[in-house]
PDB file of C-alpha atoms in Angstrom:
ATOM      1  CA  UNK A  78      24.567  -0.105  -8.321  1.00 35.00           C
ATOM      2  CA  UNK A  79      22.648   0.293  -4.914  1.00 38.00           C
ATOM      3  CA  UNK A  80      19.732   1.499  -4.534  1.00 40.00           C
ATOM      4  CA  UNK A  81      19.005   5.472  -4.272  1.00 39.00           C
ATOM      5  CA  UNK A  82      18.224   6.407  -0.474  1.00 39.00           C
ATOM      6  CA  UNK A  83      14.635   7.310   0.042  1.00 37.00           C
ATOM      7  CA  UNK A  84      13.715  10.547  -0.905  1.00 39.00           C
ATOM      8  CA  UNK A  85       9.833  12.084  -1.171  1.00 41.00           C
ATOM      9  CA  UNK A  86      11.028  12.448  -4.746  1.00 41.00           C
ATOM     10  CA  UNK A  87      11.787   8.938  -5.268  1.00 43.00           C
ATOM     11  CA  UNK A  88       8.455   7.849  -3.718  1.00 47.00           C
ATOM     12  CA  UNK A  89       6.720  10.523  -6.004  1.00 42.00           C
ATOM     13  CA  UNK A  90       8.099   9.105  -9.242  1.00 42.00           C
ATOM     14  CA  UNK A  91       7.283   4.984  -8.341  1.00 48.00           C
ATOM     15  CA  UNK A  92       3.938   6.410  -7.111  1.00 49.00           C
ATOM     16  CA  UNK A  93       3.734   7.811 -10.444  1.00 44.00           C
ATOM     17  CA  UNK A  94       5.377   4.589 -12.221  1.00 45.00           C
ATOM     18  CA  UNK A  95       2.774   2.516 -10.114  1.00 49.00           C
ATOM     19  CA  UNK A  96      -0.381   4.591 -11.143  1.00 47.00           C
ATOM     20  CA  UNK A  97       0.882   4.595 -14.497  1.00 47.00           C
ATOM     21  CA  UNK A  98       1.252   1.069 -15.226  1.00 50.00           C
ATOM     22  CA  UNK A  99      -1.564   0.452 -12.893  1.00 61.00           C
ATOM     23  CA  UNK A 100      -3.838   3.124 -14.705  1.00 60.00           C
ATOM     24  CA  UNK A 101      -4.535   1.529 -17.777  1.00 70.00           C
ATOM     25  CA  UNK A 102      -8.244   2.321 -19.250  1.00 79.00           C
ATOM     26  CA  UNK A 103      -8.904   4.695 -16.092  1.00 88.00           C
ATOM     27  CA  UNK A 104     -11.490   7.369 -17.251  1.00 91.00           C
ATOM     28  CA  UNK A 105      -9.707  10.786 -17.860  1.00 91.00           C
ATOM     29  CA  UNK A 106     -12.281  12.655 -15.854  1.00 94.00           C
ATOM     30  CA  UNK A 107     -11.595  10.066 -12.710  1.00 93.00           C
ATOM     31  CA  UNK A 108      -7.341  11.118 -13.555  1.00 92.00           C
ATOM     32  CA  UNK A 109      -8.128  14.618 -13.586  1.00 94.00           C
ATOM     33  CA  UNK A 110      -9.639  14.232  -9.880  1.00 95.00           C
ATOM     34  CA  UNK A 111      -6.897  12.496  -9.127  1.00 95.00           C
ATOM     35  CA  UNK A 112      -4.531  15.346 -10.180  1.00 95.00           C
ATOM     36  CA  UNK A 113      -6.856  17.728  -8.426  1.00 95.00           C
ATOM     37  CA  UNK A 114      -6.509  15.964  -5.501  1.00 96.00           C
ATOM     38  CA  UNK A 115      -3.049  16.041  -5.148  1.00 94.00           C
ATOM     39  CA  UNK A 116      -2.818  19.488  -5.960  1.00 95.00           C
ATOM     40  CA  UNK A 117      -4.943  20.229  -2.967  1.00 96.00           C
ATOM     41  CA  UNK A 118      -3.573  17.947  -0.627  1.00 95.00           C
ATOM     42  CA  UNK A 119      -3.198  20.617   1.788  1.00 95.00           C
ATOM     43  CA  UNK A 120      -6.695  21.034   1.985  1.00 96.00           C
ATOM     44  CA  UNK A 121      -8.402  17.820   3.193  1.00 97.00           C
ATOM     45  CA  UNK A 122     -11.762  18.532   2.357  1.00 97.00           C
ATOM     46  CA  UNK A 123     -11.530  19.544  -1.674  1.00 97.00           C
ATOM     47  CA  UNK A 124      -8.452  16.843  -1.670  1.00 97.00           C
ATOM     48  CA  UNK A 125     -10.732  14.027  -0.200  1.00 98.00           C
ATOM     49  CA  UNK A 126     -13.647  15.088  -2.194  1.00 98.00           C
ATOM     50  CA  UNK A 127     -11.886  14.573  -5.869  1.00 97.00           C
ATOM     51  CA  UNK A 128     -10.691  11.244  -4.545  1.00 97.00           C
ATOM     52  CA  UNK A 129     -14.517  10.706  -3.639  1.00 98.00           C
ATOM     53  CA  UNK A 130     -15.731  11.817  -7.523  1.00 98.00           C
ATOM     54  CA  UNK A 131     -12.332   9.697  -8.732  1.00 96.00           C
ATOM     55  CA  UNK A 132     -13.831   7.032  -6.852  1.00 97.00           C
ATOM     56  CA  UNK A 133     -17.182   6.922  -8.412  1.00 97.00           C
ATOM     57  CA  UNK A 134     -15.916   7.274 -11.880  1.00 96.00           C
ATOM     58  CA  UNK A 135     -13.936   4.447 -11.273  1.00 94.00           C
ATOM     59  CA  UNK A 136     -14.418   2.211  -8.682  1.00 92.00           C
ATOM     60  CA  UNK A 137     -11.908  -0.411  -7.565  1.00 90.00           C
ATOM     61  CA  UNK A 138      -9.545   0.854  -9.814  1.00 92.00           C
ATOM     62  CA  UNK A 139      -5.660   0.168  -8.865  1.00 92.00           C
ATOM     63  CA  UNK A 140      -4.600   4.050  -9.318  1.00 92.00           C
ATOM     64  CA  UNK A 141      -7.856   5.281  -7.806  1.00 95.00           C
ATOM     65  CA  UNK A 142      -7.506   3.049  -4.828  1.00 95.00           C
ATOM     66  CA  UNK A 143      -3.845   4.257  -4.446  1.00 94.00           C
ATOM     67  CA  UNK A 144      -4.453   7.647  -4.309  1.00 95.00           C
ATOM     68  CA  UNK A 145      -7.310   6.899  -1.416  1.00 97.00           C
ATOM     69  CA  UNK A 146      -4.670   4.945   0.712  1.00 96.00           C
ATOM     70  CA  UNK A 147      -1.748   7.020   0.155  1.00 95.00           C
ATOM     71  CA  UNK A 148      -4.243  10.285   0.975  1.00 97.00           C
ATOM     72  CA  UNK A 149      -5.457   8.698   4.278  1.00 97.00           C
ATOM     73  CA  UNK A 150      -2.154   7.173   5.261  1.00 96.00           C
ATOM     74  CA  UNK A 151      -0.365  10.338   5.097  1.00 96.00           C
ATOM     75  CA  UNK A 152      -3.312  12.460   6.629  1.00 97.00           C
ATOM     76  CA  UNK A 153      -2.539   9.981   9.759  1.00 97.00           C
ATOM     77  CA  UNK A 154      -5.918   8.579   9.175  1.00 97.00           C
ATOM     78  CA  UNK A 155      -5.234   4.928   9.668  1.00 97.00           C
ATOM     79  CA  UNK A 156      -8.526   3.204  10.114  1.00 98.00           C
ATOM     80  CA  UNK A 157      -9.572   4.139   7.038  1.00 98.00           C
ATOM     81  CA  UNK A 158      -6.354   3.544   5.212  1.00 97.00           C
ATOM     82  CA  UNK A 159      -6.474   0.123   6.517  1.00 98.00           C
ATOM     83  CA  UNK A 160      -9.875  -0.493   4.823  1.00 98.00           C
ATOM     84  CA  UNK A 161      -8.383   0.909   1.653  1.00 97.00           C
ATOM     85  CA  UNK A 162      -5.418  -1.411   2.092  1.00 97.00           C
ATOM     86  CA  UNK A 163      -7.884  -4.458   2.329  1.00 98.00           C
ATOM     87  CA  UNK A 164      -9.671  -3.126  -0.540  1.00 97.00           C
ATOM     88  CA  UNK A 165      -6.124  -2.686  -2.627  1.00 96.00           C
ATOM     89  CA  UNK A 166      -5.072  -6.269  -1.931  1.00 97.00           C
ATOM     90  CA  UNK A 167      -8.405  -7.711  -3.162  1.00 96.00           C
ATOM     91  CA  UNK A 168      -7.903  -5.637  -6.177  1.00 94.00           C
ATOM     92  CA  UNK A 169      -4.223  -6.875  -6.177  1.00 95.00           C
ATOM     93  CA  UNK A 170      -5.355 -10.767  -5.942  1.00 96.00           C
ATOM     94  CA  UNK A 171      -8.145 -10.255  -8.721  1.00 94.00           C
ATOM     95  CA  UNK A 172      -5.701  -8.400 -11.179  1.00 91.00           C
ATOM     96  CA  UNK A 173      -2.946 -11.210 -10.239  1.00 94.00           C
ATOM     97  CA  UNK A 174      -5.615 -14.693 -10.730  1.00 95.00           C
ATOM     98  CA  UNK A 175      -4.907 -15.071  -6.776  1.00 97.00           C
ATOM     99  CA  UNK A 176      -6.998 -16.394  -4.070  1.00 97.00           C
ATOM    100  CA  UNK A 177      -8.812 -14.098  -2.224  1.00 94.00           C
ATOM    101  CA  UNK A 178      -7.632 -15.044   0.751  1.00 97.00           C
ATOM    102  CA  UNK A 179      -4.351 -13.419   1.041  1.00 98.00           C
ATOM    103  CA  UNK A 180      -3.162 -16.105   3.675  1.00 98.00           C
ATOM    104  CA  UNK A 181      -3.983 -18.731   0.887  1.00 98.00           C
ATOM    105  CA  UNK A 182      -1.702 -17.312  -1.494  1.00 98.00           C
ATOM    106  CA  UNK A 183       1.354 -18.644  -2.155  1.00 98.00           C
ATOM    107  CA  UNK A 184       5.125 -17.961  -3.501  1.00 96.00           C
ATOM    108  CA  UNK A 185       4.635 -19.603  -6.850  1.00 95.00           C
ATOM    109  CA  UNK A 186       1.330 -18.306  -7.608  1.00 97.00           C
ATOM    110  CA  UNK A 187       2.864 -14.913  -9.158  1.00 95.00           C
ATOM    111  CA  UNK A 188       6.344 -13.664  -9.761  1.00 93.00           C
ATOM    112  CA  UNK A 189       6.670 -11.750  -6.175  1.00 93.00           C
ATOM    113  CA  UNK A 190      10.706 -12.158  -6.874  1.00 85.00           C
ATOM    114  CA  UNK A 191      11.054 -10.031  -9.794  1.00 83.00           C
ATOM    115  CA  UNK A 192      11.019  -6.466  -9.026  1.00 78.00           C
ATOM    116  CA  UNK A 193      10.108  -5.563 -12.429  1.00 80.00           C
ATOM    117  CA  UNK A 194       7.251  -7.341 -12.118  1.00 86.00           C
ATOM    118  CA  UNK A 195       4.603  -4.438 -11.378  1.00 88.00           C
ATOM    119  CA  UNK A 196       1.541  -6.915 -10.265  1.00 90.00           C
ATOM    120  CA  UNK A 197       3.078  -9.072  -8.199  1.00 94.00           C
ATOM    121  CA  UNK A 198       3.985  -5.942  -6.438  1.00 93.00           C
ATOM    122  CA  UNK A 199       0.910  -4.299  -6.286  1.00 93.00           C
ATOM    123  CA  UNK A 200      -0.120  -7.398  -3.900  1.00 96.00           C
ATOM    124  CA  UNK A 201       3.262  -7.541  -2.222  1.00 96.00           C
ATOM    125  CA  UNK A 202       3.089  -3.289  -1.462  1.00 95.00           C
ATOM    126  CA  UNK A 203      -0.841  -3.498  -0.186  1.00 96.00           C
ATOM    127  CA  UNK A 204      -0.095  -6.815   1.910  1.00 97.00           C
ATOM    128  CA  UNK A 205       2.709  -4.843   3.640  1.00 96.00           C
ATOM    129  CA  UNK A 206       0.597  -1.593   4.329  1.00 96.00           C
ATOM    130  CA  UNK A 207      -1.827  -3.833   5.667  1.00 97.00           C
ATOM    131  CA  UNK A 208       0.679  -5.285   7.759  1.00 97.00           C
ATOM    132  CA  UNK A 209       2.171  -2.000   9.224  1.00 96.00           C
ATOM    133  CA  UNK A 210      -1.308  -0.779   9.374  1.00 97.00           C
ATOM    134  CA  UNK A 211      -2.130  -3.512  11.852  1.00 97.00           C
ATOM    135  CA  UNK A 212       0.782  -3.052  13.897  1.00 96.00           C
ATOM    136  CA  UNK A 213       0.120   0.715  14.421  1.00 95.00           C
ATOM    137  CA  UNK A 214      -3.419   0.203  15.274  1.00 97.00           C
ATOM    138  CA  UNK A 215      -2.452  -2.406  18.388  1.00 95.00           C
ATOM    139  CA  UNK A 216      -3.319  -5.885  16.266  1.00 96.00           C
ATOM    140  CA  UNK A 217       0.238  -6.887  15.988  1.00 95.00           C
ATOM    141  CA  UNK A 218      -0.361 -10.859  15.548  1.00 96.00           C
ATOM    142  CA  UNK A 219      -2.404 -10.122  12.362  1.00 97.00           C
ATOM    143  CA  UNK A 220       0.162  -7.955  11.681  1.00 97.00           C
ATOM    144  CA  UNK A 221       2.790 -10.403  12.173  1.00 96.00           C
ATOM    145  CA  UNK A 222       0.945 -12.878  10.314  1.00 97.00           C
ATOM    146  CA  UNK A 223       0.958 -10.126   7.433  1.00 98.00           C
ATOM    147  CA  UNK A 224       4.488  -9.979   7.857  1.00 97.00           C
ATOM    148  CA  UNK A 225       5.568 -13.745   7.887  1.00 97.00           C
ATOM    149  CA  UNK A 226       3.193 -13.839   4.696  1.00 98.00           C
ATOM    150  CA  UNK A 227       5.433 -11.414   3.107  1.00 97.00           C
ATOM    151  CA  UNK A 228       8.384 -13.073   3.692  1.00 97.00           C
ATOM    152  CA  UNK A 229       6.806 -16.344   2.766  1.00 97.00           C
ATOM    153  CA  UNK A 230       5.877 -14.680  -0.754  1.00 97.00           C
ATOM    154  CA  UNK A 231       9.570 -12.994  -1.050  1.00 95.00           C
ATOM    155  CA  UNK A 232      12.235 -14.353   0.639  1.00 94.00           C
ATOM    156  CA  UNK A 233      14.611 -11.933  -0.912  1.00 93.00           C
ATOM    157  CA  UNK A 234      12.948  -9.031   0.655  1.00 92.00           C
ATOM    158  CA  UNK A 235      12.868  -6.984  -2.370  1.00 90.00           C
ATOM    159  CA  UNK A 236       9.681  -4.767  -0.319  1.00 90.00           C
ATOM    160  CA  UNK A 237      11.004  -4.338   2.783  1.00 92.00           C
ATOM    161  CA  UNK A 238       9.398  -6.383   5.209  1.00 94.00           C
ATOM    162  CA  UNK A 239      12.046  -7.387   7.374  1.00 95.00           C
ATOM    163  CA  UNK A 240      11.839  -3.548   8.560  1.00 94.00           C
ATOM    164  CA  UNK A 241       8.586  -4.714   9.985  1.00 94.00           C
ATOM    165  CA  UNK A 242       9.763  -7.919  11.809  1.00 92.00           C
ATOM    166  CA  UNK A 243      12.340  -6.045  12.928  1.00 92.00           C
ATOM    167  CA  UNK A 244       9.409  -4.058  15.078  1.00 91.00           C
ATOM    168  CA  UNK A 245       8.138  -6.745  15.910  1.00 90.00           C
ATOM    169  CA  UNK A 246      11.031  -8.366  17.244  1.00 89.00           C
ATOM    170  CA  UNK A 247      11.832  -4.820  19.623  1.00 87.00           C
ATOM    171  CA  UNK A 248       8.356  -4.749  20.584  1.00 81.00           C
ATOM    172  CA  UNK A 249       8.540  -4.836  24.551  1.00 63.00           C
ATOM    173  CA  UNK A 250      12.533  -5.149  25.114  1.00 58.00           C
ATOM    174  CA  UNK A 251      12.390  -1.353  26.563  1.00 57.00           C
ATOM    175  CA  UNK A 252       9.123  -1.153  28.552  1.00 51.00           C
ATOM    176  CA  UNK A 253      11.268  -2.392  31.741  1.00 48.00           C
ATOM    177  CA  UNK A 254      13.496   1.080  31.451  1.00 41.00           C
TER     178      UNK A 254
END
């Protein structure tokens, strides 16, 4: 069976998935600022400030730190969704025993192959918003180291990161029209 096309629904329920599986022993006053916040995503301020008071129930948790990136990388506000992508992967490589170092880590130190396998991808899914993260703010060779890491880590592409190469790769051919 192939996979369903993307839909804002479909992202909705593996965000959900995700935080669920990544949520274990969050506080339920730091979930109910998370549900606050996404209830008033419209309004930036209120939104960002129950991520904030999320945040300092429960720092450097997985679903906490989710919320933050998804909030700023939707809100267009990439700088700081880039530090909350660097601070998801160190989460990603503590919760997975991996090296800090994300360009130290490689294929058969977790089980980045197996979809199912909802750490792994934690650490796959933050490496790549790194990645893209770098491209769109003009460092596209850490990007494409990002990238190559990716691929390095799963060669099946199960994440999606040949989209990125494939950027990287058309970078340039049209800036002679």
């Amino acid at each position: 069976m192939p996979d369903a096309p993307f839909s804002p629904q479909s992202e909705i329920n593996e965000a959900l998935l995700t935080s669920t599986l990544l949520g274990h022993g969050l506080p339920s006053e730091a979930e109910h600022h998370l549900w606050e916040a996404s209830l008033f995503y419209h309004l930036d301020d209120i939104a960002e400030n129950h991520l904030r008071q999320a945040e300092a129930l429960a720092p450097g948790h997985a679903a906490v730190l989710i919320g933050l990136f998804r909030f700023y990388f939707y809100k267009a506000r990439l700088g700081e969704a880039l530090q909350v992508a660097q601070r998801c992967i160190t989460k990603a490589a503590e919760v997975n025993s991996l090296s800090s170092d994300w360009r130290l880590v490689r294929a058969g130190d977790a089980e980045f192959g197996r979809h199912e396998s909802i750490l792994p991808r934690f650490f796959l899914f933050s490496l790549k918003g790194y990645a893209y993260l770098q491209m769109r703010l003009g460092q596209i060779e850490e990007g494409r180291t990002a990238v190559q890491k990716l691929l390095e880590l799963d060669p099946s592409d199960k994440i999606g990161a040949k989209v990125l190469l494939h950027v990287l790769e058309r970078m340039g051919q049209y800036d002679e029209w």
